[in-house]
Coordinates of C-alpha atoms in Angstrom, one line a residue:
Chain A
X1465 CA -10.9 -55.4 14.2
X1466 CA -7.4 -54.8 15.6
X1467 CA -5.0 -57.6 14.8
X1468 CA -2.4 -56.4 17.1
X1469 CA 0.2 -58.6 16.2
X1470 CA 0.2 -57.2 12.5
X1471 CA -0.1 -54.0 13.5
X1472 CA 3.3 -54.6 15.7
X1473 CA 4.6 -55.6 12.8
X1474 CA 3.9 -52.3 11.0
X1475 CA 5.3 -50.3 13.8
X1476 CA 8.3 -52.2 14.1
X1477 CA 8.2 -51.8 10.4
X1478 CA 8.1 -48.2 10.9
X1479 CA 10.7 -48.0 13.7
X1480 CA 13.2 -50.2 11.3
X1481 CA 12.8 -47.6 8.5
X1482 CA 13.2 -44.8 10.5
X1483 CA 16.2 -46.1 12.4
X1484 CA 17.6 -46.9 8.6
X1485 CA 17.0 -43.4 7.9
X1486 CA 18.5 -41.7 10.9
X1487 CA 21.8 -44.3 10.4
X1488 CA 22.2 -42.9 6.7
X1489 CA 21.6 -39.2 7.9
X1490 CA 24.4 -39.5 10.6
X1491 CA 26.7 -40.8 7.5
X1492 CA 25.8 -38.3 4.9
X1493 CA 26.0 -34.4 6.1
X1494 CA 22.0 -33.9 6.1
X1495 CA 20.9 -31.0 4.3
X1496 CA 22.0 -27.7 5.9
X1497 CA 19.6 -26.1 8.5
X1498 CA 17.6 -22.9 8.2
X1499 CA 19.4 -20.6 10.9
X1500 CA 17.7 -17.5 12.5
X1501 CA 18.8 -14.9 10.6
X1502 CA 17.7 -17.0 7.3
X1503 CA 13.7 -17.5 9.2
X1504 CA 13.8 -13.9 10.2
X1505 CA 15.0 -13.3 6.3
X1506 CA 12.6 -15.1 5.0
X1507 CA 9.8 -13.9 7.0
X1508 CA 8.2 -17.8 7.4
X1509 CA 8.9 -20.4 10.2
X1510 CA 7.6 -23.8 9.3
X1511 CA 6.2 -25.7 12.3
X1512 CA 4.9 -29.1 12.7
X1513 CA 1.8 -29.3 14.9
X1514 CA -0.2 -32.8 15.3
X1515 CA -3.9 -32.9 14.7
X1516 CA -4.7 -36.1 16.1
X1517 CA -3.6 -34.9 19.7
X1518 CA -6.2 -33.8 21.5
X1519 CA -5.9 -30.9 23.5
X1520 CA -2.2 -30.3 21.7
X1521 CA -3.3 -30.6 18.2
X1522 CA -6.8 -31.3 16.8
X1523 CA -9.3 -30.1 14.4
X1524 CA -11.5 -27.5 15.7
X1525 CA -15.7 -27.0 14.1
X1526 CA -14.5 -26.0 10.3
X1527 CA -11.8 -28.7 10.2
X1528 CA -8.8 -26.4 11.3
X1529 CA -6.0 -27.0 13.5
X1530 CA -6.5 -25.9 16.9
X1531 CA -4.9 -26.5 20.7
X1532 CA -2.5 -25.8 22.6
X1533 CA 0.4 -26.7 20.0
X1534 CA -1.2 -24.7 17.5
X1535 CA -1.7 -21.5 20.0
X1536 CA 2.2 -21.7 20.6
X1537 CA 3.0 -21.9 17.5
X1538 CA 1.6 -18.7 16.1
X1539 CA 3.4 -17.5 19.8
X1540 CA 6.2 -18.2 18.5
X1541 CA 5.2 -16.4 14.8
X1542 CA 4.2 -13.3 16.5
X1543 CA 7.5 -13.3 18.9
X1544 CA 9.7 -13.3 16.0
X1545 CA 7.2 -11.0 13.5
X1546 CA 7.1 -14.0 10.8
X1547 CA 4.5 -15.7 8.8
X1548 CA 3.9 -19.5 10.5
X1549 CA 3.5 -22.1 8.3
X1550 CA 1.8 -25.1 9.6
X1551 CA 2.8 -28.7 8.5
X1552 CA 0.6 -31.3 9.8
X1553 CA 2.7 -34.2 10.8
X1554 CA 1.9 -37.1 13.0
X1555 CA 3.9 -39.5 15.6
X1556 CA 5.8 -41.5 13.4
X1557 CA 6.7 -38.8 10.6
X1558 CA 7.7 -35.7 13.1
X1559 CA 11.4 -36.5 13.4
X1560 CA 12.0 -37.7 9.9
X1561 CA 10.2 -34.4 8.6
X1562 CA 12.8 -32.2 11.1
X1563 CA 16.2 -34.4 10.3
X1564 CA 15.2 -34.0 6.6
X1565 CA 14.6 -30.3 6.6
X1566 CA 11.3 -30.1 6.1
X1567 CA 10.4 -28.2 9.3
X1568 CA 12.0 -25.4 11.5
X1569 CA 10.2 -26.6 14.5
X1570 CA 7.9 -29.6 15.6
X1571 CA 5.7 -28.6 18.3
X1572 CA 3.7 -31.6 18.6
X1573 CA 3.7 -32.6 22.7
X1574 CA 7.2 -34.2 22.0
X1575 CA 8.5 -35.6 25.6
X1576 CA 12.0 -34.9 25.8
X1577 CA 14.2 -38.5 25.8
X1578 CA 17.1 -39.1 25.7
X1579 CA 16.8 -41.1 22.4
X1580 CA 14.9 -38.8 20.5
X1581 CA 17.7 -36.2 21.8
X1582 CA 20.5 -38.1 19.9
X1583 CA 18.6 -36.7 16.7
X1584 CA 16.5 -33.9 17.6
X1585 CA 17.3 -30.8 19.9
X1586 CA 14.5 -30.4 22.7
X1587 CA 13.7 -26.4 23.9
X1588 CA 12.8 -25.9 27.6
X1589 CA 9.2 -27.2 28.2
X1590 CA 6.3 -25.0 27.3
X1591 CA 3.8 -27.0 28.9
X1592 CA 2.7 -30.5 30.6
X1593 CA 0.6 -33.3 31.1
X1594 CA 0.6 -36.1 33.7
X1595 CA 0.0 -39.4 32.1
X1596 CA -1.7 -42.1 34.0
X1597 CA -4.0 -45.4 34.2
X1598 CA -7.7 -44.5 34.2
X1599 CA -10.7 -47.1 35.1
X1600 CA -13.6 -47.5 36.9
X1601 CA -13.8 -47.3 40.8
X1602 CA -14.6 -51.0 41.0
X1603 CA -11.3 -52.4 39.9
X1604 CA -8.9 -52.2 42.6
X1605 CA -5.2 -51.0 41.0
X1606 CA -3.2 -48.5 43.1
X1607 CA 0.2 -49.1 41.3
X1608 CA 1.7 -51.1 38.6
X1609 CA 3.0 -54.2 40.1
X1610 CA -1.3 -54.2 41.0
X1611 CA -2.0 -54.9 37.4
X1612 CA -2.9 -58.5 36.4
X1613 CA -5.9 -59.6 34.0
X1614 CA -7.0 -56.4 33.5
X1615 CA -6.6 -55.3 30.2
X1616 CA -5.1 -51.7 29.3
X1617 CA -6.0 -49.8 26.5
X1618 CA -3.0 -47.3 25.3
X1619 CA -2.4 -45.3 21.9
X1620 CA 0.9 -46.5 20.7
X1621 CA 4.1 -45.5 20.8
X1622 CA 3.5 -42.6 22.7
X1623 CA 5.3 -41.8 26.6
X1624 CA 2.0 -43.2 28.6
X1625 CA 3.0 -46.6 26.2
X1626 CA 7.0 -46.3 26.8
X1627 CA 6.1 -45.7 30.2
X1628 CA 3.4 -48.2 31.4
X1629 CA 5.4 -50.9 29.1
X1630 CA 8.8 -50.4 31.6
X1631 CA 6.8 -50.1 34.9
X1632 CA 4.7 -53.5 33.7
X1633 CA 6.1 -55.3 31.7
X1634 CA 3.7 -58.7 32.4
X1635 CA 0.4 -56.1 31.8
X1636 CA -1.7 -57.1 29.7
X1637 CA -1.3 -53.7 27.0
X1638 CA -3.3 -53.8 23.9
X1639 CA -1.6 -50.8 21.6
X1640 CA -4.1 -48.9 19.1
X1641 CA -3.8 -46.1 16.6
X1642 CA -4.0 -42.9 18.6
X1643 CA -5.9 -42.0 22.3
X1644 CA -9.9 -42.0 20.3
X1645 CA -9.1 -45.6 18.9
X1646 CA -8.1 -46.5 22.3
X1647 CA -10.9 -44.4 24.8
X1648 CA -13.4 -46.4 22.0
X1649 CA -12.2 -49.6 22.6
X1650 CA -12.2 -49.0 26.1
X1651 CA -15.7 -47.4 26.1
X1652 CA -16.9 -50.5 24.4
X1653 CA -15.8 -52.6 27.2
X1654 CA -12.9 -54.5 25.0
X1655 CA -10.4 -52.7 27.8
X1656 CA -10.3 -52.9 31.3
X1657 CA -8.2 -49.6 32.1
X1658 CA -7.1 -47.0 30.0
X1659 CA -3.9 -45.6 29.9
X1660 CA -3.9 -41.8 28.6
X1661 CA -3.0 -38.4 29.4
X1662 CA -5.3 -36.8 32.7
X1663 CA -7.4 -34.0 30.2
X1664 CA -8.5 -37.0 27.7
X1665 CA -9.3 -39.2 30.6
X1666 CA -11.8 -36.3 32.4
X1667 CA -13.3 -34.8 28.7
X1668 CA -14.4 -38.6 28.1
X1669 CA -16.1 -38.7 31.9
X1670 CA -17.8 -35.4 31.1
X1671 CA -19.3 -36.4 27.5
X1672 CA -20.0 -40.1 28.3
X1673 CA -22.7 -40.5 31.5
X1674 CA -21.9 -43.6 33.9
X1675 CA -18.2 -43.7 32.7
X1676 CA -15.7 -44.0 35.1
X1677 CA -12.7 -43.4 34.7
X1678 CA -10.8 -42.3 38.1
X1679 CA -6.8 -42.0 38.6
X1680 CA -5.9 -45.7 39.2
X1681 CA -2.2 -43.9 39.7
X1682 CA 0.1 -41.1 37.7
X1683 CA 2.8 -42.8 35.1
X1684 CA 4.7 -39.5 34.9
X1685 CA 4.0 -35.5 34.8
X1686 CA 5.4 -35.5 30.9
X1687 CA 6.8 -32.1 30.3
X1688 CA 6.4 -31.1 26.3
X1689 CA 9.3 -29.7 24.3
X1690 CA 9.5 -27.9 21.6
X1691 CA 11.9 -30.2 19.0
X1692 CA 14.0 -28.2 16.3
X1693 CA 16.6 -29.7 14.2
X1694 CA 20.9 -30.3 15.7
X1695 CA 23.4 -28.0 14.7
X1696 CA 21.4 -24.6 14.9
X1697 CA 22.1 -23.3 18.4
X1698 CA 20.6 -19.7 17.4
X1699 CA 17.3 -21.4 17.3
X1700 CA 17.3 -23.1 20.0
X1701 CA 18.9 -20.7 22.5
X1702 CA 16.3 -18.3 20.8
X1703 CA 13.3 -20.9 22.1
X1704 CA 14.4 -21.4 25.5
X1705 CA 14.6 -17.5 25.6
X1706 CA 10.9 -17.4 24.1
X1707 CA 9.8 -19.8 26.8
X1708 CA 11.7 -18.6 29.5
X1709 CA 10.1 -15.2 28.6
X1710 CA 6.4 -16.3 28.4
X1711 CA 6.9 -18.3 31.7
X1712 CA 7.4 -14.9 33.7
X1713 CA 4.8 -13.5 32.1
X1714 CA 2.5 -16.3 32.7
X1715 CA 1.2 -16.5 29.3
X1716 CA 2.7 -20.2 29.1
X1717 CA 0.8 -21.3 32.0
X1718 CA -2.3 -19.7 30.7
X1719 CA -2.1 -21.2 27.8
X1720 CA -2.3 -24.7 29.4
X1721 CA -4.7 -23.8 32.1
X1722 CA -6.8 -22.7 28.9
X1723 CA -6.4 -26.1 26.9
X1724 CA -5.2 -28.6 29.9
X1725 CA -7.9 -27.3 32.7
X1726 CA -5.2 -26.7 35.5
X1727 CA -1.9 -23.7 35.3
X1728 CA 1.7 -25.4 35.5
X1729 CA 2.5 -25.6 38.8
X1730 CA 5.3 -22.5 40.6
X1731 CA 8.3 -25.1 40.0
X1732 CA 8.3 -25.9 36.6
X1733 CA 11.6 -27.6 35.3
X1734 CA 13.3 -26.1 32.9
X1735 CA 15.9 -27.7 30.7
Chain B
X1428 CA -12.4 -30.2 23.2
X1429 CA -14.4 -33.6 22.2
X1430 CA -17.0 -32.6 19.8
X1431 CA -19.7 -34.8 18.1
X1432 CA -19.5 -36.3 14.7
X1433 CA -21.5 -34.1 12.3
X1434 CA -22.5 -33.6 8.5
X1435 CA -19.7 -31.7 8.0
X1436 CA -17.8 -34.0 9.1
X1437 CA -18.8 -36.0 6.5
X1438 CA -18.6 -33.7 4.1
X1439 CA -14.8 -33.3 5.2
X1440 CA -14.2 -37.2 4.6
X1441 CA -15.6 -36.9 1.1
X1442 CA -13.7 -34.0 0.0
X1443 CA -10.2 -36.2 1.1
X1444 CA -11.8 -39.0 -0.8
X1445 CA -10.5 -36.4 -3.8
X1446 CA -7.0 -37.0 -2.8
X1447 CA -7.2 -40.9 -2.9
X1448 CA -9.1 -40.6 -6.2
X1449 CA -6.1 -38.5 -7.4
X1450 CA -3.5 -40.0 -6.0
X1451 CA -4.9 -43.1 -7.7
X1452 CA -5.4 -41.7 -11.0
X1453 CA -1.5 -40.8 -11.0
X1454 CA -0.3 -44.2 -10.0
X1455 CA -2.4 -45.3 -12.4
X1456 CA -1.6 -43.0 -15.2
X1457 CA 2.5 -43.2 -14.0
X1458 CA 2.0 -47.0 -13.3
X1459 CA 0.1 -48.0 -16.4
X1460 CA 3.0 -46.1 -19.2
X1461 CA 5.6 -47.3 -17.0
X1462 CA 4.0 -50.4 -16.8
X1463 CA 3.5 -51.1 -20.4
X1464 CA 7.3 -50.5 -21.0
X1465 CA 7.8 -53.5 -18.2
X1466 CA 5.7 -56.0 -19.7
X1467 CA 7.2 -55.2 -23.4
X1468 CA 10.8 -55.8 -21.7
X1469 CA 9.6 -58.6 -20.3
X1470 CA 8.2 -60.5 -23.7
X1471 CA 10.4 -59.1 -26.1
X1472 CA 12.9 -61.7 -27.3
X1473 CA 16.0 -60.1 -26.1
X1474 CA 17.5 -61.8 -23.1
X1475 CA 19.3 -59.2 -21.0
X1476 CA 16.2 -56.6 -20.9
X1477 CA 14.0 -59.7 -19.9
X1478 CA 16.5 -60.2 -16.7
X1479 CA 16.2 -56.2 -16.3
X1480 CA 12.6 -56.5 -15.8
X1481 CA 12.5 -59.7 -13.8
X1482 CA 15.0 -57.6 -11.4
X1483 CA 13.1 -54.6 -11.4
X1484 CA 10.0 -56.4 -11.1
X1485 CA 11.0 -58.3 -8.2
X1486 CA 13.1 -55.4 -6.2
X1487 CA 9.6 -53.3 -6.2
X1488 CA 7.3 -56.2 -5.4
X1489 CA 9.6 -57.6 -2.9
X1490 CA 9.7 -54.2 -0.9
X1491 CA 6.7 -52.6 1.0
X1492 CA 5.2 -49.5 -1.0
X1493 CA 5.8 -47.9 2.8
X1494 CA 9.4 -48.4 2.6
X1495 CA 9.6 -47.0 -1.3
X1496 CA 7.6 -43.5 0.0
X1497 CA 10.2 -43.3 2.7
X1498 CA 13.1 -43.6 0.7
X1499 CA 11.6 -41.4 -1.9
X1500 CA 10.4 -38.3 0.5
X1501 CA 12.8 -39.0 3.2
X1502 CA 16.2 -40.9 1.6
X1503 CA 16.1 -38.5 -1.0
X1504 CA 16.4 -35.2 0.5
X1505 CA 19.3 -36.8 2.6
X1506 CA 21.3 -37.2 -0.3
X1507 CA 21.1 -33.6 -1.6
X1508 CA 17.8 -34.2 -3.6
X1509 CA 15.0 -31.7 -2.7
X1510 CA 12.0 -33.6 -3.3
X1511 CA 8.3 -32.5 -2.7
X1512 CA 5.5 -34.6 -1.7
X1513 CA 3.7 -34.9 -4.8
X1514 CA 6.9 -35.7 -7.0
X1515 CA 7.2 -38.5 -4.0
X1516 CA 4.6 -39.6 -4.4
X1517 CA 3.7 -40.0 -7.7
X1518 CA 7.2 -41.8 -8.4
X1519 CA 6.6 -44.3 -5.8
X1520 CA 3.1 -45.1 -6.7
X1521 CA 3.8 -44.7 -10.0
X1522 CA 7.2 -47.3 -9.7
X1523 CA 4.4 -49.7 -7.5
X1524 CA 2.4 -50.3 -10.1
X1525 CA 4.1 -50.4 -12.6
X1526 CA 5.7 -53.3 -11.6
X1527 CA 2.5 -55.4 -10.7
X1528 CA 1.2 -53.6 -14.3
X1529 CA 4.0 -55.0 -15.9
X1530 CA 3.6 -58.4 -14.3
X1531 CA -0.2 -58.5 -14.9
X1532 CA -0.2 -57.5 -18.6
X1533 CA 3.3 -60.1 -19.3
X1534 CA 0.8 -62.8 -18.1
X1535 CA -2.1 -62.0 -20.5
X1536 CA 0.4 -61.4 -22.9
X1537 CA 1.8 -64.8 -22.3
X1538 CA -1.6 -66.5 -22.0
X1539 CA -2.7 -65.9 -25.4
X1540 CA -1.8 -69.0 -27.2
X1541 CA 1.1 -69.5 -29.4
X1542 CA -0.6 -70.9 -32.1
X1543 CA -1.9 -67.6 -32.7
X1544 CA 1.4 -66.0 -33.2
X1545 CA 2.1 -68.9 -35.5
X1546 CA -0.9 -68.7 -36.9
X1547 CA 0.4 -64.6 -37.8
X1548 CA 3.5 -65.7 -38.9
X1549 CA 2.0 -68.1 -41.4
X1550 CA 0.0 -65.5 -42.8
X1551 CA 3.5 -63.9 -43.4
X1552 CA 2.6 -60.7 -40.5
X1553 CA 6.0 -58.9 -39.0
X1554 CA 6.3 -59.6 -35.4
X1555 CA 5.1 -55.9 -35.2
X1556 CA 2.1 -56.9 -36.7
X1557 CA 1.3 -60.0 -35.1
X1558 CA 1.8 -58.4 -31.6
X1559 CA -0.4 -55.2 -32.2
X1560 CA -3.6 -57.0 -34.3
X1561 CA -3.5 -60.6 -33.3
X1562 CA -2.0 -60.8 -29.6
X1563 CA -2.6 -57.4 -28.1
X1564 CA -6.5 -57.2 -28.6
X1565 CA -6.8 -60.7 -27.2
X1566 CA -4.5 -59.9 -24.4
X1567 CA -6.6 -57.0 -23.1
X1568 CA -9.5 -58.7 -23.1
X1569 CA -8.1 -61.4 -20.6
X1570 CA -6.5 -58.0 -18.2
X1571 CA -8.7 -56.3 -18.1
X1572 CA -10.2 -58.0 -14.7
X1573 CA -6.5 -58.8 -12.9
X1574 CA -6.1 -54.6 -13.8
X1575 CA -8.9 -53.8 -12.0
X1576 CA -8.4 -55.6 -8.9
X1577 CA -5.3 -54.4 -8.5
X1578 CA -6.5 -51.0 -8.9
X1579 CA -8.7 -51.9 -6.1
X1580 CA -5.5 -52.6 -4.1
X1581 CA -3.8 -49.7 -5.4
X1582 CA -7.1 -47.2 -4.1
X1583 CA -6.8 -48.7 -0.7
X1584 CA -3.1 -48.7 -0.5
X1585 CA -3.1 -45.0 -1.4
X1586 CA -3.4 -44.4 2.5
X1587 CA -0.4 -44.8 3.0
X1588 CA 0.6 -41.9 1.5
X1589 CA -0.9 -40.1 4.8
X1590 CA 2.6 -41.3 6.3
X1591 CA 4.5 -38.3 4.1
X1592 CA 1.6 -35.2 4.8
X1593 CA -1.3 -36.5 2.2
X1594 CA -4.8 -35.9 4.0
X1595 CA -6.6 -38.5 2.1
X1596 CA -9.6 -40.2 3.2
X1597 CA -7.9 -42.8 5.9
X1598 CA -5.9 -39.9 7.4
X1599 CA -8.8 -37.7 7.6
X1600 CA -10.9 -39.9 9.1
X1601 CA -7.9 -40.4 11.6
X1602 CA -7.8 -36.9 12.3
X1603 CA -11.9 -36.4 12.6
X1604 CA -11.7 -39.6 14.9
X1605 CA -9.1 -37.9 17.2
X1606 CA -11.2 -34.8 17.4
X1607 CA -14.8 -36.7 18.1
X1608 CA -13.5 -39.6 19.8
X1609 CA -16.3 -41.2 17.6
X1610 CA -14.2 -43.6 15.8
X1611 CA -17.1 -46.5 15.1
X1612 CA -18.9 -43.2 12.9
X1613 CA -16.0 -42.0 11.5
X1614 CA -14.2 -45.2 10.1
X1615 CA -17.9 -46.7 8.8
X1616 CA -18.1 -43.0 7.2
X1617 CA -14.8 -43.7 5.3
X1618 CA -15.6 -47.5 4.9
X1619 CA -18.7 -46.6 2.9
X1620 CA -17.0 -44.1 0.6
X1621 CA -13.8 -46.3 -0.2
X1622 CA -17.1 -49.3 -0.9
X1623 CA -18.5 -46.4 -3.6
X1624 CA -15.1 -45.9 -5.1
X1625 CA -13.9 -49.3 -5.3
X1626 CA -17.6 -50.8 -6.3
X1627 CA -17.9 -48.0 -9.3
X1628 CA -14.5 -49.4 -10.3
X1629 CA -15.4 -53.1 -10.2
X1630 CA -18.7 -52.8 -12.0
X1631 CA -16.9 -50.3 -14.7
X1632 CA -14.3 -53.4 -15.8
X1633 CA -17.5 -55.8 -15.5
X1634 CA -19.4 -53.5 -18.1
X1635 CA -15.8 -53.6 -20.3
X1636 CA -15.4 -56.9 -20.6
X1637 CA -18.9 -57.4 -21.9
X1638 CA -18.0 -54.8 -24.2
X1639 CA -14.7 -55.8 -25.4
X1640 CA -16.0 -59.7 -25.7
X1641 CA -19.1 -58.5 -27.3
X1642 CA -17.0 -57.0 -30.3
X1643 CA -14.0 -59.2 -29.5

């Protein structure tokens, strides 16, 4: 069902038309921002959420957005007393949609990166996940370098599959669509391990009976940004206040103890 | 957070069916008038529009309908052009197939014997006439089956447009999957309802050809 090599192809595709993009937007002045004052004039903020993110973005019972990207958006809406507009975008189209002024904000559990940062600014983290390799007790994998026939299910492109790529490069990683695609084909027994976020990993335990999937060991704890577009530091300095804020009030760390099952932990980073 | 795969859920996946119905019908619709221009550029006997088309042609067909939505929703703006999603859409679907129209209809054009435009001109018809009452009606009896299957194509194909913010039936099964985690349902929910589409389509150019070779 999944040629992967094809689908590489299509990603790399993708990634080639995306780059192509990004070159021509650092030649040609790209379209002029929305500042602060023009959201604030306008009354709207658009925001890009994702809604194939589970517990970031999803659809809820009647088909509409909910999570924990969602929840800060309309935050952010109610902090600055304007409608939110909600774009849904996904992986590959997020930073295109920003550099091309199509959204305000993307809030869509970006990891900050150096790479991505050379096109998109990053806000203090709001939240975080820790990232992992998940399996069942009887395979016996305590690091990377442990990793040999087994294989490892991942949804790609995203920081667990950036991540678990660089610390094992010889794994054997087969890359799918998005973190369902890849908990089914590992639920089906075509995967060995699955590599995925620690809240996906314990909501498949809990719905599937005799599933196992235990902490083979942590990638990363994967901070989440909020990305807006370069060259508007009102916004941005406006954000990291808005977070900064909702940290001392705790509403932040609600917010993820709510959607994520755990608070953030007393020494977040900020950025 | 994971729910179960439900009726409504289904009900959800039909209702984006609409979109890739639509967004058909307007590459279609763009496509086929665009299309018809192509293939007439193609066969008329005037040399530099012929190389026109065979450039046009070939620049569209040689590049993925991926890379023409980016250029149009993305490469546009970037250049000063505000551009929505629909406008985006429908030009690069449209531009798509027009150029496999154009190349589709040239060939049925072309394959209707030239005897029978001798046959016109010895009957002393203007190339005008020869082309719309002996030719044309003969050359849409033998298209209309490549036309449909590439309308097939062009009814899967329209998933792509999920890439630019369309929620059509591929994209919302994507997004039911990531909520349900039930991706076998979901994607044999959306398989059978792009079979229903496509099926409808394929027995609609069987019953017109019987019809047009019935009073052909």
């Amino acid at each position: 069902m999944y040629n992967n090599k094809g689908r590489r192809t299509m990603f790399d595709l993708k990634t080639k038309l995306a780059g192509a993009l990004f070159a021509a937007a650092a030649m040609i002045a790209g379209p002029a921002a929305a500042d602060l004052q023009e959201i604030l004039a306008a009354g709207k903020v658009r925001i890009g959420v994702p809604v194939d993110v589970p517990p970031f973005g999803f659809v809820g019972k009647s088909n509409e957005p909910v999570g924990l990207d969602v929840d800060v958006a309309n935050m952010i809406g109610k902090a600055l007393g304007v409608e939110v507009e909600l774009q849904q975008i996904t992986g590959a189209n997020r930073i295109p949609y920003l550099v091309t002024d199509r959204l305000d904000m993307v809030i869509s559990a970006m990891g900050a990166t150096p790479e991505r940062a050379q096109l998109v600014a990053f806000s203090s983290p709001y939240s975080a996940l820790a990232i992992g390799v998940f399996g069942p007790d009887s395979i016996a994998v305590g690091a990377p370098g442990d990793l040999g026939d087994q294989t490892i299910a991942v949804a790609r492109g995203t920081t667990q599959d950036l991540e678990l790529t660089a610390a094992a490069p010889d794994a054997k990683i087969t890359r799918f669509d998005d973190d369902a695609t890849a908990a089914a084909a590992f639920l089906s027994g075509q995967a060995d391990l699955l590599a995925t976020a620690n809240v996906v990993a314990r909501d498949l335990m809990q719905k599937n009976d005799g599933v196992e999937l235990n902490a083979k060991f942590i990638l990363r704890y994967a901070p989440t940004h909020v990305g807006v577009q370069q060259g508007n530091p009102e916004i941005l300095r406006w954000l990291d206040t808005f977070v900064f804020y909702h940290m001392l009030t705790g509403e932040l760390s609600d917010l993820t103890e709510k959607w994520l099952g755990q608070p953030l932990p007393e020494n977040f980073p900020s950025l | 957070m994971i729910r179960e795969f439900t009726s409504p859920d289904v009900v959800y996946l039909m209702l984006a069916a609409r979109w890739t119905i639509g967004l058909a019908l307007v590459a279609t619709v763009g496509g086929g008038l665009l299309g018809l221009l192509i293939a007439l550029a193609r066969i008329l006997p005037i040399p530099p529009l012929n190389w026109l088309a065979i450039g046009y042609i070939n620049l569209i067909q040689g590049t993925p309908l991926l890379g023409q939505l980016f250029v149009f929703f993305f490469g546009l703006p970037l250049l000063g052009f505000s551009v929505g999603a629909w406008t985006a859409v429908a030009l690069s679907l449209s531009l798509y197939a027009s150029a496999f129209f154009g190349e589709i209809w040239r060939g049925a054009l072309q394959s209707v014997p030239k005897r029978q435009w001798e046959a016109g001109a010895a009957l002393g018809m203007t190339y005008r006439h020869r082309f719309t009452h002996v030719v044309l009606p003969q050359a849409v009896r033998i298209a209309v089956a490549p036309t449909v299957g590439f309308l097939v194509q062009l009814v899967k194909n329209t998933s792509l447009t999920a890439l630019i913010g369309f929620v059509e039936l591929t994209r919302a099964s994507q997004i039911i999957t990531a909520a349900t985690f039930a991706p076998l349902q979901v994607y044999l929910t959306a398989a059978a309802i792009y079979f229903v589409i496509c099926f409808t389509l394929s027995q609609l150019s069987r019953v017109l050809e019987r019809r047009l070779h019935g009073t052909g």
